Amino acid sequence: MKAEHPALAEHNSWMIHKLSSKVIFLLVLLCCRSVHAGEDEQTVRRLWANFGLGLLKSSEEQADLSRLLSLSYQHDWHLFTLRYMVASNDLGCEGVGDCKEFKDISLLYGFSSRGQKIHASISIGGGLASIQEGHAIDESFNETEKTFGLALATQVFWRPIKALGIGLYGLGNINPERDLFGGMLSIQLFGNL
């Protein structure tokens, strides 16, 4: 029996990772819908901001430090989110040496649970992705690629008090240049409308 070529094995591993990410995304969607089915019919309107810190990974490279700022509005089980995310190696393109930085600004729509203590959601949308690579000292060598991408997000939060949530924020950006997926620990600051 022939041994699998290392590049093919890495490609297959990445494809399995992408497929499993999509399956998890769909499971969270089903969870949000089933949680919604058991809740009372009182209208839910919330507005919150997420602040997060975590890791983002592409198929080609190691995981990068990522930072997130998002603003979300929920009306019943509908969720609208504006997201800004930056991922970079080390200090990004302001540091010394080689740099790589990925930025994403996206508008997403999704479904959200309506519970007070536990929040789960799943969203999809579109956005502008910017990928910058080069050498931080000599900016003339920096190359920036901008492209539109498919933005993905899922949130699972515990809300111990009325204005604060603590949880996990999963995100992705599928685009022609470089697909990225990651997760982060995040804090929600929110209020009822």
PDB file of C-alpha atoms in Angstrom:
ATOM      1  CA  MET A   1       0.000   0.000   0.000  1.00  0.00           C
ATOM      2  CA  LYS A   2       1.325   3.471  -0.960  1.00  0.00           C
ATOM      3  CA  ALA A   3       2.006   6.044   1.734  1.00  0.00           C
ATOM      4  CA  GLU A   4      -0.035   9.223   1.452  1.00  0.00           C
ATOM      5  CA  HIS A   5       1.907  12.259   0.193  1.00  0.00           C
ATOM      6  CA  PRO A   6       2.503  14.767   3.084  1.00  0.00           C
ATOM      7  CA  ALA A   7       0.939  17.679   1.162  1.00  0.00           C
ATOM      8  CA  LEU A   8      -2.140  15.583   0.383  1.00  0.00           C
ATOM      9  CA  ALA A   9      -2.412  14.482   4.016  1.00  0.00           C
ATOM     10  CA  GLU A  10      -2.236  18.125   5.169  1.00  0.00           C
ATOM     11  CA  HIS A  11      -4.867  19.132   2.592  1.00  0.00           C
ATOM     12  CA  ASN A  12      -7.162  16.289   3.693  1.00  0.00           C
ATOM     13  CA  SER A  13      -6.712  17.284   7.339  1.00  0.00           C
ATOM     14  CA  TRP A  14      -7.653  20.880   6.524  1.00  0.00           C
ATOM     15  CA  MET A  15     -10.728  19.748   4.546  1.00  0.00           C
ATOM     16  CA  ILE A  16     -11.871  17.638   7.512  1.00  0.00           C
ATOM     17  CA  HIS A  17     -11.368  20.692   9.766  1.00  0.00           C
ATOM     18  CA  LYS A  18     -13.488  22.859   7.437  1.00  0.00           C
ATOM     19  CA  LEU A  19     -16.220  20.229   7.246  1.00  0.00           C
ATOM     20  CA  SER A  20     -16.309  19.760  11.025  1.00  0.00           C
ATOM     21  CA  SER A  21     -16.546  23.558  11.478  1.00  0.00           C
ATOM     22  CA  LYS A  22     -19.605  23.633   9.228  1.00  0.00           C
ATOM     23  CA  VAL A  23     -21.205  20.711  11.084  1.00  0.00           C
ATOM     24  CA  ILE A  24     -20.669  22.462  14.442  1.00  0.00           C
ATOM     25  CA  PHE A  25     -22.133  25.647  12.943  1.00  0.00           C
ATOM     26  CA  LEU A  26     -25.282  23.761  11.870  1.00  0.00           C
ATOM     27  CA  LEU A  27     -25.627  22.039  15.260  1.00  0.00           C
ATOM     28  CA  VAL A  28     -25.541  25.392  17.069  1.00  0.00           C
ATOM     29  CA  LEU A  29     -28.193  26.662  14.635  1.00  0.00           C
ATOM     30  CA  LEU A  30     -30.449  23.718  15.469  1.00  0.00           C
ATOM     31  CA  CYS A  31     -29.807  24.272  19.186  1.00  0.00           C
ATOM     32  CA  CYS A  32     -30.825  27.946  18.900  1.00  0.00           C
ATOM     33  CA  ARG A  33     -34.035  27.036  17.093  1.00  0.00           C
ATOM     34  CA  SER A  34     -34.958  24.298  19.583  1.00  0.00           C
ATOM     35  CA  VAL A  35     -34.222  26.564  22.565  1.00  0.00           C
ATOM     36  CA  HIS A  36     -36.426  29.222  20.953  1.00  0.00           C
ATOM     37  CA  ALA A  37     -39.306  26.758  20.533  1.00  0.00           C
ATOM     38  CA  GLY A  38     -39.554  26.207  24.293  1.00  0.00           C
ATOM     39  CA  GLU A  39     -39.524  29.872  25.334  1.00  0.00           C
ATOM     40  CA  ASP A  40     -42.454  32.120  26.099  1.00  0.00           C
ATOM     41  CA  GLU A  41     -43.765  34.500  23.468  1.00  0.00           C
ATOM     42  CA  GLN A  42     -42.768  37.772  25.144  1.00  0.00           C
ATOM     43  CA  THR A  43     -40.868  40.045  22.725  1.00  0.00           C
ATOM     44  CA  VAL A  44     -37.111  40.133  23.360  1.00  0.00           C
ATOM     45  CA  ARG A  45     -35.067  43.162  22.296  1.00  0.00           C
ATOM     46  CA  ARG A  46     -31.423  43.470  23.338  1.00  0.00           C
ATOM     47  CA  LEU A  47     -28.385  45.466  22.288  1.00  0.00           C
ATOM     48  CA  TRP A  48     -24.861  44.462  23.330  1.00  0.00           C
ATOM     49  CA  ALA A  49     -21.179  44.842  22.568  1.00  0.00           C
ATOM     50  CA  ASN A  50     -18.682  41.971  22.517  1.00  0.00           C
ATOM     51  CA  PHE A  51     -15.003  42.381  23.344  1.00  0.00           C
ATOM     52  CA  GLY A  52     -12.874  39.303  22.756  1.00  0.00           C
ATOM     53  CA  LEU A  53      -9.347  37.945  22.610  1.00  0.00           C
ATOM     54  CA  GLY A  54      -8.383  34.609  21.069  1.00  0.00           C
ATOM     55  CA  LEU A  55      -6.716  32.744  18.209  1.00  0.00           C
ATOM     56  CA  LEU A  56      -7.405  32.678  14.473  1.00  0.00           C
ATOM     57  CA  LYS A  57      -5.924  30.085  12.094  1.00  0.00           C
ATOM     58  CA  SER A  58      -5.697  29.669   8.346  1.00  0.00           C
ATOM     59  CA  SER A  59      -4.890  26.475   6.477  1.00  0.00           C
ATOM     60  CA  GLU A  60      -1.386  27.680   5.658  1.00  0.00           C
ATOM     61  CA  GLU A  61      -0.093  29.126   8.889  1.00  0.00           C
ATOM     62  CA  GLN A  62       0.090  28.933  12.638  1.00  0.00           C
ATOM     63  CA  ALA A  63      -2.578  30.497  14.816  1.00  0.00           C
ATOM     64  CA  ASP A  64      -2.485  34.270  15.238  1.00  0.00           C
ATOM     65  CA  LEU A  65      -3.607  36.438  18.127  1.00  0.00           C
ATOM     66  CA  SER A  66      -7.013  37.948  17.335  1.00  0.00           C
ATOM     67  CA  ARG A  67      -9.018  40.777  18.833  1.00  0.00           C
ATOM     68  CA  LEU A  68     -12.736  41.348  18.368  1.00  0.00           C
ATOM     69  CA  LEU A  69     -15.166  44.203  18.752  1.00  0.00           C
ATOM     70  CA  SER A  70     -18.781  43.651  17.722  1.00  0.00           C
ATOM     71  CA  LEU A  71     -22.144  45.296  18.198  1.00  0.00           C
ATOM     72  CA  SER A  72     -25.252  43.075  18.131  1.00  0.00           C
ATOM     73  CA  TYR A  73     -28.977  43.771  18.156  1.00  0.00           C
ATOM     74  CA  GLN A  74     -31.503  41.031  18.896  1.00  0.00           C
ATOM     75  CA  HIS A  75     -35.220  41.205  18.104  1.00  0.00           C
ATOM     76  CA  ASP A  76     -36.903  38.005  19.271  1.00  0.00           C
ATOM     77  CA  TRP A  77     -34.835  35.261  17.627  1.00  0.00           C
ATOM     78  CA  HIS A  78     -33.374  37.511  14.866  1.00  0.00           C
ATOM     79  CA  LEU A  79     -29.795  38.697  15.406  1.00  0.00           C
ATOM     80  CA  PHE A  80     -27.992  41.505  13.531  1.00  0.00           C
ATOM     81  CA  THR A  81     -24.263  42.016  14.143  1.00  0.00           C
ATOM     82  CA  LEU A  82     -21.591  44.455  12.999  1.00  0.00           C
ATOM     83  CA  ARG A  83     -18.158  42.887  13.610  1.00  0.00           C
ATOM     84  CA  TYR A  84     -14.602  44.224  13.465  1.00  0.00           C
ATOM     85  CA  MET A  85     -11.804  41.726  13.992  1.00  0.00           C
ATOM     86  CA  VAL A  86      -8.006  41.947  13.711  1.00  0.00           C
ATOM     87  CA  ALA A  87      -5.600  38.997  13.805  1.00  0.00           C
ATOM     88  CA  SER A  88      -1.842  39.368  13.623  1.00  0.00           C
ATOM     89  CA  ASN A  89       1.372  37.581  14.386  1.00  0.00           C
ATOM     90  CA  ASP A  90       3.148  39.160  17.358  1.00  0.00           C
ATOM     91  CA  LEU A  91       2.599  42.925  17.272  1.00  0.00           C
ATOM     92  CA  GLY A  92       1.129  43.074  13.784  1.00  0.00           C
ATOM     93  CA  CYS A  93       2.598  45.359  11.165  1.00  0.00           C
ATOM     94  CA  GLU A  94       3.674  47.984  13.696  1.00  0.00           C
ATOM     95  CA  GLY A  95       6.331  45.750  15.218  1.00  0.00           C
ATOM     96  CA  VAL A  96       9.827  44.875  14.043  1.00  0.00           C
ATOM     97  CA  GLY A  97      10.449  42.142  11.469  1.00  0.00           C
ATOM     98  CA  ASP A  98       8.111  40.242   9.194  1.00  0.00           C
ATOM     99  CA  CYS A  99       4.465  40.951   9.721  1.00  0.00           C
ATOM    100  CA  LYS A 100       1.136  39.470   8.793  1.00  0.00           C
ATOM    101  CA  GLU A 101      -2.193  41.032   9.658  1.00  0.00           C
ATOM    102  CA  PHE A 102      -5.777  40.094   8.800  1.00  0.00           C
ATOM    103  CA  LYS A 103      -8.698  42.500   9.278  1.00  0.00           C
ATOM    104  CA  ASP A 104     -12.381  41.757   8.855  1.00  0.00           C
ATOM    105  CA  ILE A 105     -15.337  44.122   8.986  1.00  0.00           C
ATOM    106  CA  SER A 106     -18.610  42.285   8.461  1.00  0.00           C
ATOM    107  CA  LEU A 107     -22.360  42.599   8.710  1.00  0.00           C
ATOM    108  CA  LEU A 108     -24.066  39.373   9.838  1.00  0.00           C
ATOM    109  CA  TYR A 109     -27.601  38.064  10.296  1.00  0.00           C
ATOM    110  CA  GLY A 110     -28.528  35.020  12.310  1.00  0.00           C
ATOM    111  CA  PHE A 111     -30.658  33.295  14.897  1.00  0.00           C
ATOM    112  CA  SER A 112     -30.365  33.697  18.644  1.00  0.00           C
ATOM    113  CA  SER A 113     -31.807  32.070  21.735  1.00  0.00           C
ATOM    114  CA  ARG A 114     -34.064  34.282  23.814  1.00  0.00           C
ATOM    115  CA  GLY A 115     -33.089  33.136  27.312  1.00  0.00           C
ATOM    116  CA  GLN A 116     -31.990  35.491  30.087  1.00  0.00           C
ATOM    117  CA  LYS A 117     -29.104  33.464  31.571  1.00  0.00           C
ATOM    118  CA  ILE A 118     -27.805  31.471  28.584  1.00  0.00           C
ATOM    119  CA  HIS A 119     -27.301  32.961  25.146  1.00  0.00           C
ATOM    120  CA  ALA A 120     -26.479  30.961  22.014  1.00  0.00           C
ATOM    121  CA  SER A 121     -26.483  32.242  18.455  1.00  0.00           C
ATOM    122  CA  ILE A 122     -25.303  31.532  14.952  1.00  0.00           C
ATOM    123  CA  SER A 123     -24.850  34.098  12.163  1.00  0.00           C
ATOM    124  CA  ILE A 124     -23.730  34.395   8.567  1.00  0.00           C
ATOM    125  CA  GLY A 125     -23.052  37.457   6.459  1.00  0.00           C
ATOM    126  CA  GLY A 126     -20.633  39.266   4.240  1.00  0.00           C
ATOM    127  CA  GLY A 127     -17.760  41.592   4.758  1.00  0.00           C
ATOM    128  CA  LEU A 128     -14.525  43.102   3.607  1.00  0.00           C
ATOM    129  CA  ALA A 129     -11.329  41.223   4.444  1.00  0.00           C
ATOM    130  CA  SER A 130      -7.902  42.836   4.308  1.00  0.00           C
ATOM    131  CA  ILE A 131      -4.699  40.784   4.391  1.00  0.00           C
ATOM    132  CA  GLN A 132      -1.378  42.605   4.811  1.00  0.00           C
ATOM    133  CA  GLU A 133       1.995  40.895   4.599  1.00  0.00           C
ATOM    134  CA  GLY A 134       5.468  42.319   4.457  1.00  0.00           C
ATOM    135  CA  HIS A 135       8.279  43.702   6.553  1.00  0.00           C
ATOM    136  CA  ALA A 136       7.354  46.140   9.294  1.00  0.00           C
ATOM    137  CA  ILE A 137      10.488  48.288   9.056  1.00  0.00           C
ATOM    138  CA  ASP A 138      10.266  49.034   5.317  1.00  0.00           C
ATOM    139  CA  GLU A 139       6.597  49.624   4.525  1.00  0.00           C
ATOM    140  CA  SER A 140       7.322  49.835   0.791  1.00  0.00           C
ATOM    141  CA  PHE A 141       7.466  46.026   0.756  1.00  0.00           C
ATOM    142  CA  ASN A 142       4.093  45.625   2.429  1.00  0.00           C
ATOM    143  CA  GLU A 143       1.444  44.043   0.255  1.00  0.00           C
ATOM    144  CA  THR A 144      -2.228  44.462   1.074  1.00  0.00           C
ATOM    145  CA  GLU A 145      -4.930  42.328  -0.488  1.00  0.00           C
ATOM    146  CA  LYS A 146      -8.579  43.298  -0.063  1.00  0.00           C
ATOM    147  CA  THR A 147     -11.396  40.919  -0.857  1.00  0.00           C
ATOM    148  CA  PHE A 148     -14.996  40.206   0.025  1.00  0.00           C
ATOM    149  CA  GLY A 149     -15.633  37.185   2.192  1.00  0.00           C
ATOM    150  CA  LEU A 150     -18.370  35.089   3.735  1.00  0.00           C
ATOM    151  CA  ALA A 151     -18.428  35.862   7.464  1.00  0.00           C
ATOM    152  CA  LEU A 152     -19.484  33.255  10.053  1.00  0.00           C
ATOM    153  CA  ALA A 153     -20.042  33.610  13.789  1.00  0.00           C
ATOM    154  CA  THR A 154     -21.371  31.637  16.709  1.00  0.00           C
ATOM    155  CA  GLN A 155     -21.718  32.760  20.310  1.00  0.00           C
ATOM    156  CA  VAL A 156     -22.342  30.854  23.532  1.00  0.00           C
ATOM    157  CA  PHE A 157     -22.560  33.027  26.647  1.00  0.00           C
ATOM    158  CA  TRP A 158     -23.535  32.771  30.268  1.00  0.00           C
ATOM    159  CA  ARG A 159     -25.088  35.956  31.663  1.00  0.00           C
ATOM    160  CA  PRO A 160     -24.589  35.911  35.454  1.00  0.00           C
ATOM    161  CA  ILE A 161     -25.979  39.446  35.857  1.00  0.00           C
ATOM    162  CA  LYS A 162     -28.296  41.596  33.778  1.00  0.00           C
ATOM    163  CA  ALA A 163     -25.631  43.670  31.970  1.00  0.00           C
ATOM    164  CA  LEU A 164     -22.739  41.193  31.603  1.00  0.00           C
ATOM    165  CA  GLY A 165     -22.095  37.988  29.713  1.00  0.00           C
ATOM    166  CA  ILE A 166     -19.006  35.770  29.662  1.00  0.00           C
ATOM    167  CA  GLY A 167     -18.470  33.178  26.978  1.00  0.00           C
ATOM    168  CA  LEU A 168     -17.024  31.917  23.737  1.00  0.00           C
ATOM    169  CA  TYR A 169     -17.193  33.550  20.323  1.00  0.00           C
ATOM    170  CA  GLY A 170     -16.370  31.410  17.291  1.00  0.00           C
ATOM    171  CA  LEU A 171     -15.761  33.077  13.962  1.00  0.00           C
ATOM    172  CA  GLY A 172     -14.706  32.479  10.412  1.00  0.00           C
ATOM    173  CA  ASN A 173     -14.122  34.271   7.147  1.00  0.00           C
ATOM    174  CA  ILE A 174     -14.203  32.322   3.889  1.00  0.00           C
ATOM    175  CA  ASN A 175     -12.715  34.352   1.044  1.00  0.00           C
ATOM    176  CA  PRO A 176     -10.766  33.829  -2.197  1.00  0.00           C
ATOM    177  CA  GLU A 177      -7.413  34.780  -0.636  1.00  0.00           C
ATOM    178  CA  ARG A 178      -7.304  32.869   2.653  1.00  0.00           C
ATOM    179  CA  ASP A 179      -9.967  31.109   4.756  1.00  0.00           C
ATOM    180  CA  LEU A 180      -9.649  31.787   8.468  1.00  0.00           C
ATOM    181  CA  PHE A 181     -11.352  30.229  11.497  1.00  0.00           C
ATOM    182  CA  GLY A 182     -10.910  30.778  15.196  1.00  0.00           C
ATOM    183  CA  GLY A 183     -12.330  31.254  18.621  1.00  0.00           C
ATOM    184  CA  MET A 184     -11.980  33.602  21.519  1.00  0.00           C
ATOM    185  CA  LEU A 185     -12.962  34.306  25.073  1.00  0.00           C
ATOM    186  CA  SER A 186     -15.295  37.244  25.093  1.00  0.00           C
ATOM    187  CA  ILE A 187     -17.208  39.593  27.354  1.00  0.00           C
ATOM    188  CA  GLN A 188     -20.702  40.884  26.531  1.00  0.00           C
ATOM    189  CA  LEU A 189     -21.876  44.221  27.853  1.00  0.00           C
ATOM    190  CA  PHE A 190     -25.574  44.600  27.114  1.00  0.00           C
ATOM    191  CA  GLY A 191     -28.928  45.999  28.021  1.00  0.00           C
ATOM    192  CA  ASN A 192     -32.587  45.406  27.289  1.00  0.00           C
ATOM    193  CA  LEU A 193     -34.346  47.852  24.973  1.00  0.00           C
TER     194      LEU A 193
END
